[in-house]
Amino acid sequence: MSERVPSLDALSEALQRLPGVGPKSARRMVFHLLERDREGGRVLARALDRALEEVRHCRRCNNLTDTELCPICASSRRDQSFLCVVESPSDIPAVEQAASFNGTYYVLMGRLSPLDGIGPEDLPFDGLDRRIAEGVTEVVVATNATVEGEATAHYIYDRLEPQGVRVTRLAHGVPLGGELEFVDGSTIDRALTRRYSLEED
Amino acid sequence: MSERVPSLDALSEALQRLPGVGPKSARRMVFHLLERDREGGRVLARALDRALEEVRHCRRCNNLTDTELCPICASSRRDQSFLCVVESPSDIPAVEQAASFNGTYYVLMGRLSPLDGIGPEDLPFDGLDRRIAEGVTEVVVATNATVEGEATAHYIYDRLEPQGVRVTRLAHGVPLGGELEFVDGSTIDRALTRRYSLEED
Ligand SMILES: [Zn+2]
Ligand SMILES: [Zn+2]
């Protein structure tokens, strides 16, 4: 049979835009929200409105933030001369799990990918240059352990090494071919400890 | 380190009120919504607002609906004399998967559970009596295949059989101890075909 309740269908479809949510889990979520936790639904709608309204990219490092400078850039407890370069804001929480890291970040908003036509001019390397000019002495490149991530790391080495910056790479320990975002904190800790200079490659 | 972005944290916490969403999947959802699908986030917030505003219980059968009578109660294509009793509105989509069912529903909004102190006076059996009085000739009891669901089925048999109503139960085929909401349509189809009178118990 096919009698439908439009506002339930619309909510189910909207929930299925979330990663990992299919028709069955959307249906469970719909009934949970309407039968057991209407307050949770209201809280979620307001949190979405607020985040969409307030969250932008940090003007210094491209991290997601609801302030002009992200809390990491604004922190006096952070080593501003030690910079970790990542592909995406979603990689930052993974590195933050590593208790040994107290530097700052620069988010490339992508990686070099000649096959997709993405070259150096398509990524914000000018912002990286500005961060370097502010007194960065070491850059640890934490792009993903993929072909594109490795190529991006080498490009950064070639660009920054002549400026006298130490350019390192997360040590092996990050699973090859894996996405950084899903790596556990202790693996990243070890990879940070054993980071090596790209000169050795 | 612990610098936080409050509106991201609030969104992550709100998403974790959804069933099946833990900290890691919430983080993936947050970045997906803010980095890749902001329009999806707006659509979801509006769908939540609309559903929370419009969705209530059908005054006749307790199904979730955004109209006074739910679309199933309002349908002229449905056999209004054949009634399926379920515990929760979330069970209805499961029975709807069964192509052979063209009756209507009554939602008990729970099940009898002496251990939890839930007796007949705590469930809306008066609404069930009103549906019977409208000319229902058969009631198929599709409460869950749990101890409480079975007890509820027998209570319904004892209440309705003296009124001359045929009271049946979904045939075995529904996994014992399982929740109806997660059963596939063909299993429910077979369970409907082999439904048996509670008199045989
Ligand atoms: Zn920043
Ligand atoms: Zn109804």
Coordinates of C-alpha atoms and ligand atoms in Angstrom, one line a residue:
Chain A
M1 CA 0.0 0.0 0.0
S2 CA 1.2 3.5 -0.5
E3 CA -0.6 6.1 1.7
R4 CA 2.2 8.5 2.7
V5 CA 2.6 11.2 5.4
P6 CA 4.4 14.0 3.6
S7 CA 6.1 15.6 6.6
L8 CA 7.4 12.2 7.7
D9 CA 8.7 11.4 4.2
A10 CA 10.4 14.8 4.0
L11 CA 12.2 14.2 7.3
S12 CA 13.3 10.7 6.3
E13 CA 14.7 12.0 3.0
A14 CA 16.5 14.9 4.8
L15 CA 18.1 12.5 7.3
Q16 CA 19.3 10.3 4.4
R17 CA 21.5 13.2 3.2
L18 CA 23.7 12.4 6.3
P19 CA 26.6 10.1 5.7
G20 CA 25.9 6.5 6.7
V21 CA 22.1 6.9 7.0
G22 CA 20.0 4.7 4.8
P23 CA 16.2 4.3 4.6
K24 CA 16.0 1.9 7.6
S25 CA 18.1 3.9 10.0
A26 CA 16.3 7.1 8.8
R27 CA 13.0 5.5 9.7
R28 CA 14.3 4.6 13.2
M29 CA 15.5 8.1 13.6
V30 CA 12.1 9.6 12.5
F31 CA 10.1 7.5 15.0
H32 CA 12.7 8.1 17.8
L33 CA 12.5 11.9 17.3
L34 CA 8.7 12.0 17.0
E35 CA 7.8 9.4 19.6
R36 CA 10.5 9.5 22.2
D37 CA 12.6 12.6 21.9
R38 CA 10.8 15.6 20.4
E39 CA 13.0 17.9 22.5
G40 CA 16.0 16.3 20.8
G41 CA 14.6 17.1 17.4
R42 CA 14.1 20.8 18.5
V43 CA 17.7 20.9 19.8
L44 CA 19.0 19.4 16.6
A45 CA 17.1 21.9 14.4
R46 CA 18.5 24.8 16.4
A47 CA 22.0 23.4 16.5
L48 CA 21.9 23.1 12.7
D49 CA 20.6 26.6 12.2
R50 CA 23.3 28.0 14.6
A51 CA 26.2 26.0 13.0
L52 CA 25.2 26.9 9.5
E53 CA 24.9 30.6 10.5
E54 CA 28.0 30.9 12.5
V55 CA 30.6 28.4 11.3
R56 CA 33.0 29.6 8.6
H57 CA 36.7 29.0 7.8
C58 CA 39.4 30.6 10.1
R59 CA 41.0 33.4 8.0
R60 CA 44.4 32.2 9.1
C61 CA 44.4 28.4 8.9
N62 CA 41.0 27.5 7.2
N63 CA 39.9 25.4 10.1
L64 CA 36.2 25.4 10.8
T65 CA 35.4 28.0 13.5
D66 CA 32.6 30.2 14.8
T67 CA 35.0 33.1 15.5
E68 CA 37.2 35.2 13.3
L69 CA 40.3 33.3 14.3
C70 CA 39.8 29.6 15.3
P71 CA 40.4 28.7 18.9
I72 CA 43.7 26.9 18.0
C73 CA 45.1 30.0 16.2
A74 CA 44.0 32.2 19.0
S75 CA 45.5 30.0 21.8
S76 CA 48.6 31.3 23.6
R77 CA 49.3 27.7 24.8
R78 CA 50.0 26.6 21.2
D79 CA 53.4 26.5 19.6
Q80 CA 52.8 28.9 16.7
S81 CA 56.2 28.0 15.1
F82 CA 55.2 24.3 14.6
L83 CA 52.6 23.8 11.8
C84 CA 50.7 20.7 10.8
V85 CA 49.4 20.7 7.3
V86 CA 46.2 18.7 6.7
E87 CA 43.9 18.3 3.7
S88 CA 40.6 19.0 5.4
P89 CA 39.2 20.5 8.6
S90 CA 37.8 17.0 9.4
D91 CA 41.5 15.8 9.8
I92 CA 42.2 18.2 12.7
P93 CA 40.2 16.3 15.3
A94 CA 42.2 13.2 14.4
V95 CA 45.6 14.9 15.0
E96 CA 44.1 16.6 18.2
Q97 CA 43.7 13.1 19.6
A98 CA 47.5 12.9 19.7
A99 CA 48.5 14.2 23.2
S100 CA 52.0 15.0 22.0
F101 CA 50.9 17.7 19.5
N102 CA 50.7 21.2 20.7
G103 CA 51.4 23.1 17.4
T104 CA 48.9 24.8 15.0
Y105 CA 47.4 23.8 11.7
Y106 CA 47.1 24.9 8.1
V107 CA 44.2 23.3 6.1
L108 CA 44.9 22.9 2.3
M109 CA 41.2 22.4 1.5
G110 CA 42.2 19.5 -0.8
R111 CA 45.3 17.8 -2.2
L112 CA 47.2 18.0 -5.5
S113 CA 45.7 15.6 -8.0
P114 CA 46.9 16.0 -11.6
L115 CA 44.4 13.4 -12.8
D116 CA 41.5 15.6 -11.5
G117 CA 43.2 18.7 -12.9
I118 CA 44.0 20.0 -9.4
G119 CA 47.4 21.8 -9.4
P120 CA 49.2 24.1 -7.0
E121 CA 47.3 27.2 -8.3
D122 CA 44.0 25.5 -7.2
L123 CA 44.9 25.2 -3.5
P124 CA 45.5 28.1 -1.0
F125 CA 49.3 27.9 -0.8
D126 CA 49.5 31.7 -0.5
G127 CA 48.0 31.3 2.9
L128 CA 50.6 28.7 3.8
D129 CA 53.3 31.1 2.7
R130 CA 51.9 33.8 5.0
R131 CA 51.9 31.3 7.9
I132 CA 55.5 30.4 7.2
A133 CA 56.4 34.2 7.1
E134 CA 55.0 34.5 10.6
G135 CA 57.9 32.5 12.0
V136 CA 57.1 28.8 11.4
T137 CA 60.3 26.7 11.8
E138 CA 58.9 23.2 11.2
V139 CA 56.0 22.0 9.1
V140 CA 54.8 18.4 9.6
V141 CA 52.8 17.3 6.5
A142 CA 49.8 15.2 7.6
T143 CA 48.1 14.8 4.2
N144 CA 46.5 11.4 3.7
A145 CA 48.7 8.4 3.0
T146 CA 47.4 8.2 -0.6
V147 CA 49.2 8.8 -3.9
E148 CA 47.8 12.3 -4.0
G149 CA 48.6 13.0 -0.3
E150 CA 52.2 11.8 -0.8
A151 CA 52.6 14.0 -4.0
T152 CA 51.2 17.0 -2.0
A153 CA 53.7 16.3 0.8
H154 CA 56.6 16.4 -1.7
Y155 CA 55.4 19.5 -3.3
I156 CA 55.3 21.2 0.1
Y157 CA 58.8 20.0 0.8
D158 CA 60.1 21.4 -2.5
R159 CA 58.3 24.7 -1.9
L160 CA 59.3 25.3 1.8
E161 CA 62.7 23.6 2.2
P162 CA 64.6 26.4 0.2
Q163 CA 63.1 28.9 2.7
G164 CA 65.0 27.1 5.5
V165 CA 61.9 25.5 7.0
R166 CA 62.2 21.9 8.4
V167 CA 59.6 19.9 6.5
T168 CA 58.6 16.5 8.0
R169 CA 56.0 13.9 7.3
L170 CA 54.0 11.8 9.8
A171 CA 55.9 8.5 10.3
H172 CA 54.6 5.3 8.8
G173 CA 52.1 3.9 11.2
V174 CA 49.3 5.7 9.5
P175 CA 47.8 2.8 7.5
L176 CA 48.7 3.1 3.8
G177 CA 45.8 4.0 1.6
G178 CA 43.7 5.0 4.7
E179 CA 41.9 8.2 5.4
L180 CA 43.5 10.2 8.3
E181 CA 40.1 11.1 9.7
F182 CA 39.5 7.5 10.8
V183 CA 42.9 6.8 12.5
D184 CA 43.1 6.3 16.3
G185 CA 45.0 8.7 18.5
S186 CA 47.8 6.3 19.6
T187 CA 48.7 5.5 16.0
I188 CA 48.9 9.2 15.2
D189 CA 50.9 9.7 18.4
R190 CA 53.5 7.2 17.2
A191 CA 53.5 8.6 13.7
L192 CA 54.2 12.0 15.2
T193 CA 57.1 10.7 17.3
R194 CA 58.7 9.0 14.3
R195 CA 58.1 11.8 11.8
Y196 CA 60.9 11.9 9.3
S197 CA 62.4 14.6 7.1
L198 CA 61.3 14.5 3.5
E199 CA 65.0 14.9 2.6
E200 CA 65.4 11.2 3.5
D201 CA 62.9 10.1 0.9
Chain B
M1 CA 44.6 19.8 23.5
S2 CA 41.2 21.2 24.2
E3 CA 40.3 24.3 22.3
R4 CA 36.7 23.8 21.2
V5 CA 34.3 25.4 18.7
P6 CA 31.0 25.7 20.7
S7 CA 28.6 25.6 17.7
L8 CA 30.3 22.5 16.3
D9 CA 30.3 20.8 19.7
A10 CA 26.6 21.6 20.1
L11 CA 25.7 20.2 16.7
S12 CA 27.7 17.0 17.4
E13 CA 26.0 16.5 20.7
A14 CA 22.6 17.1 19.1
L15 CA 23.3 14.5 16.4
Q16 CA 24.3 12.0 19.1
R17 CA 20.7 12.1 20.4
L18 CA 19.8 10.2 17.2
P19 CA 19.7 6.4 17.6
G20 CA 22.9 4.7 16.3
V21 CA 24.9 7.9 16.2
G22 CA 28.1 7.9 18.3
P23 CA 30.9 10.5 18.6
K24 CA 32.7 9.4 15.5
S25 CA 29.7 9.3 13.1
A26 CA 28.5 12.6 14.6
R27 CA 31.9 14.1 13.7
R28 CA 31.6 12.8 10.1
M29 CA 28.1 14.2 9.9
V30 CA 29.1 17.6 11.2
F31 CA 31.9 18.0 8.6
H32 CA 29.8 16.6 5.8
L33 CA 27.0 19.1 6.6
L34 CA 29.4 22.1 7.0
E35 CA 31.9 21.3 4.3
R36 CA 30.0 19.4 1.6
D37 CA 26.2 19.8 2.0
R38 CA 25.1 23.0 3.8
E39 CA 21.9 23.0 1.8
G40 CA 21.3 19.5 3.2
G41 CA 21.7 20.9 6.7
R42 CA 19.1 23.6 6.0
V43 CA 16.7 21.1 4.5
L44 CA 17.1 18.9 7.6
A45 CA 16.5 21.8 10.0
R46 CA 13.3 22.8 8.1
A47 CA 12.1 19.1 7.9
L48 CA 12.6 18.7 11.6
D49 CA 10.7 22.0 12.4
R50 CA 7.8 21.0 10.0
A51 CA 7.5 17.4 11.3
L52 CA 7.6 18.5 15.0
E53 CA 5.0 21.1 14.2
E54 CA 2.7 19.1 12.1
V55 CA 3.0 15.4 13.1
R56 CA 0.6 14.2 15.8
H57 CA -1.3 10.9 16.5
C58 CA -4.3 10.0 14.3
R59 CA -7.4 10.5 16.5
R60 CA -8.8 7.2 15.2
C61 CA -5.8 4.8 15.2
N62 CA -2.9 6.6 16.9
N63 CA -0.7 6.3 13.8
L64 CA 1.6 9.2 13.2
T65 CA 0.1 11.7 10.8
D66 CA 0.2 15.3 9.7
T67 CA -3.6 15.4 9.1
E68 CA -6.6 14.9 11.5
L69 CA -7.1 11.3 10.2
C70 CA -4.1 9.4 9.0
P71 CA -3.9 8.6 5.3
I72 CA -4.6 4.9 6.0
C73 CA -7.8 5.6 8.0
A74 CA -8.9 8.1 5.4
S75 CA -8.3 5.7 2.5
S76 CA -11.3 4.3 0.6
R77 CA -9.1 1.6 -0.8
R78 CA -8.5 0.0 2.7
D79 CA -10.6 -2.7 4.2
Q80 CA -11.9 -0.9 7.3
S81 CA -13.4 -4.2 8.7
F82 CA -9.9 -5.8 8.9
L83 CA -7.8 -4.3 11.7
C84 CA -4.1 -4.9 12.5
V85 CA -3.2 -4.1 16.1
V86 CA 0.5 -3.0 16.7
E87 CA 2.4 -1.7 19.7
S88 CA 3.9 1.4 18.1
P89 CA 3.5 3.6 15.1
S90 CA 7.0 2.5 14.0
D91 CA 5.6 -1.0 13.5
I92 CA 3.3 0.1 10.8
P93 CA 5.9 0.6 8.0
A94 CA 7.0 -3.0 8.6
V95 CA 3.5 -4.4 8.1
E96 CA 3.0 -2.1 5.1
Q97 CA 5.8 -3.9 3.4
A98 CA 3.5 -6.9 3.2
A99 CA 1.8 -6.6 -0.2
S100 CA -1.1 -8.8 0.9
F101 CA -2.3 -6.5 3.7
N102 CA -4.9 -4.0 2.8
G103 CA -6.6 -3.5 6.2
T104 CA -6.2 -0.7 8.7
Y105 CA -4.4 -0.3 12.0
Y106 CA -4.8 0.3 15.7
V107 CA -1.8 1.4 17.6
L108 CA -1.7 0.4 21.3
M109 CA 1.1 2.8 22.2
G110 CA 2.7 0.1 24.3
R111 CA 2.1 -3.5 25.5
L112 CA 0.8 -5.0 28.7
S113 CA 3.7 -5.5 31.1
P114 CA 2.8 -6.5 34.7
L115 CA 6.5 -6.3 35.7
D116 CA 6.6 -2.7 34.7
G117 CA 3.2 -2.0 36.2
I118 CA 1.5 -1.5 32.8
G119 CA -2.0 -3.0 32.9
P120 CA -5.1 -2.7 30.6
E121 CA -6.1 0.6 32.2
D122 CA -2.8 2.2 31.0
L123 CA -3.3 1.5 27.3
P124 CA -6.0 3.0 25.1
F125 CA -8.3 0.0 24.8
D126 CA -11.3 2.3 24.7
G127 CA -10.2 3.5 21.3
L128 CA -9.8 -0.1 20.2
D129 CA -13.4 -0.8 21.3
R130 CA -14.6 2.2 19.3
R131 CA -12.9 0.8 16.1
I132 CA -14.5 -2.6 16.8
A133 CA -17.9 -0.9 17.1
E134 CA -17.4 0.7 13.6
G135 CA -17.8 -2.8 12.0
V136 CA -14.5 -4.6 12.4
T137 CA -14.9 -8.3 11.8
E138 CA -11.3 -9.5 12.1
V139 CA -8.4 -8.3 14.3
V140 CA -4.9 -9.6 13.6
V141 CA -2.7 -8.9 16.6
A142 CA 0.8 -7.9 15.4
T143 CA 2.3 -7.1 18.8
N144 CA 6.0 -8.1 19.1
A145 CA 6.9 -11.8 19.5
T146 CA 8.0 -11.2 23.1
V147 CA 6.5 -12.4 26.4
E148 CA 4.7 -9.0 26.8
G149 CA 3.6 -9.0 23.2
E150 CA 2.1 -12.5 23.5
A151 CA 0.4 -11.6 26.8
T152 CA -1.1 -8.5 25.1
A153 CA -2.4 -10.7 22.2
H154 CA -4.1 -13.0 24.6
Y155 CA -5.7 -10.1 26.5
I156 CA -7.1 -8.8 23.2
Y157 CA -8.4 -12.2 22.3
D158 CA -10.2 -12.5 25.7
R159 CA -11.6 -8.9 25.3
L160 CA -12.8 -9.1 21.7
E161 CA -13.7 -12.8 21.1
P162 CA -16.9 -12.5 23.3
Q163 CA -18.0 -9.7 21.0
G164 CA -18.0 -12.0 18.0
V165 CA -14.8 -10.6 16.5
R166 CA -12.3 -13.0 14.8
V167 CA -9.0 -12.5 16.6
T168 CA -5.9 -13.8 14.9
R169 CA -2.2 -13.6 15.4
L170 CA 0.6 -13.2 12.9
A171 CA 1.8 -16.7 12.0
H172 CA 5.2 -18.0 13.3
G173 CA 7.8 -16.8 10.9
V174 CA 8.3 -13.6 12.8
P175 CA 11.6 -14.4 14.7
L176 CA 10.9 -15.1 18.3
G177 CA 12.2 -12.4 20.7
G178 CA 12.6 -10.1 17.7
E179 CA 11.3 -6.6 17.2
L180 CA 8.7 -6.3 14.5
E181 CA 10.1 -3.1 13.2
F182 CA 13.2 -4.9 11.9
V183 CA 11.5 -7.8 10.1
D184 CA 11.6 -8.0 6.2
G185 CA 8.4 -7.8 4.1
S186 CA 8.4 -11.3 2.8
T187 CA 8.6 -12.8 6.3
I188 CA 5.7 -10.6 7.3
D189 CA 3.8 -11.7 4.2
R190 CA 4.1 -15.3 5.1
A191 CA 3.2 -14.6 8.7
L192 CA 0.1 -12.9 7.5
T193 CA -0.8 -15.8 5.2
R194 CA -0.5 -18.4 8.0
R195 CA -2.1 -16.3 10.7
Y196 CA -4.0 -18.5 13.2
S197 CA -6.8 -18.0 15.6
L198 CA -5.8 -17.5 19.2
E199 CA -8.5 -20.1 20.0
E200 CA -6.0 -22.8 18.8
D201 CA -3.4 -21.8 21.4
Ligands
ZN1 ZN 42.9 29.0 12.7
ZN2 ZN -5.4 6.5 11.5

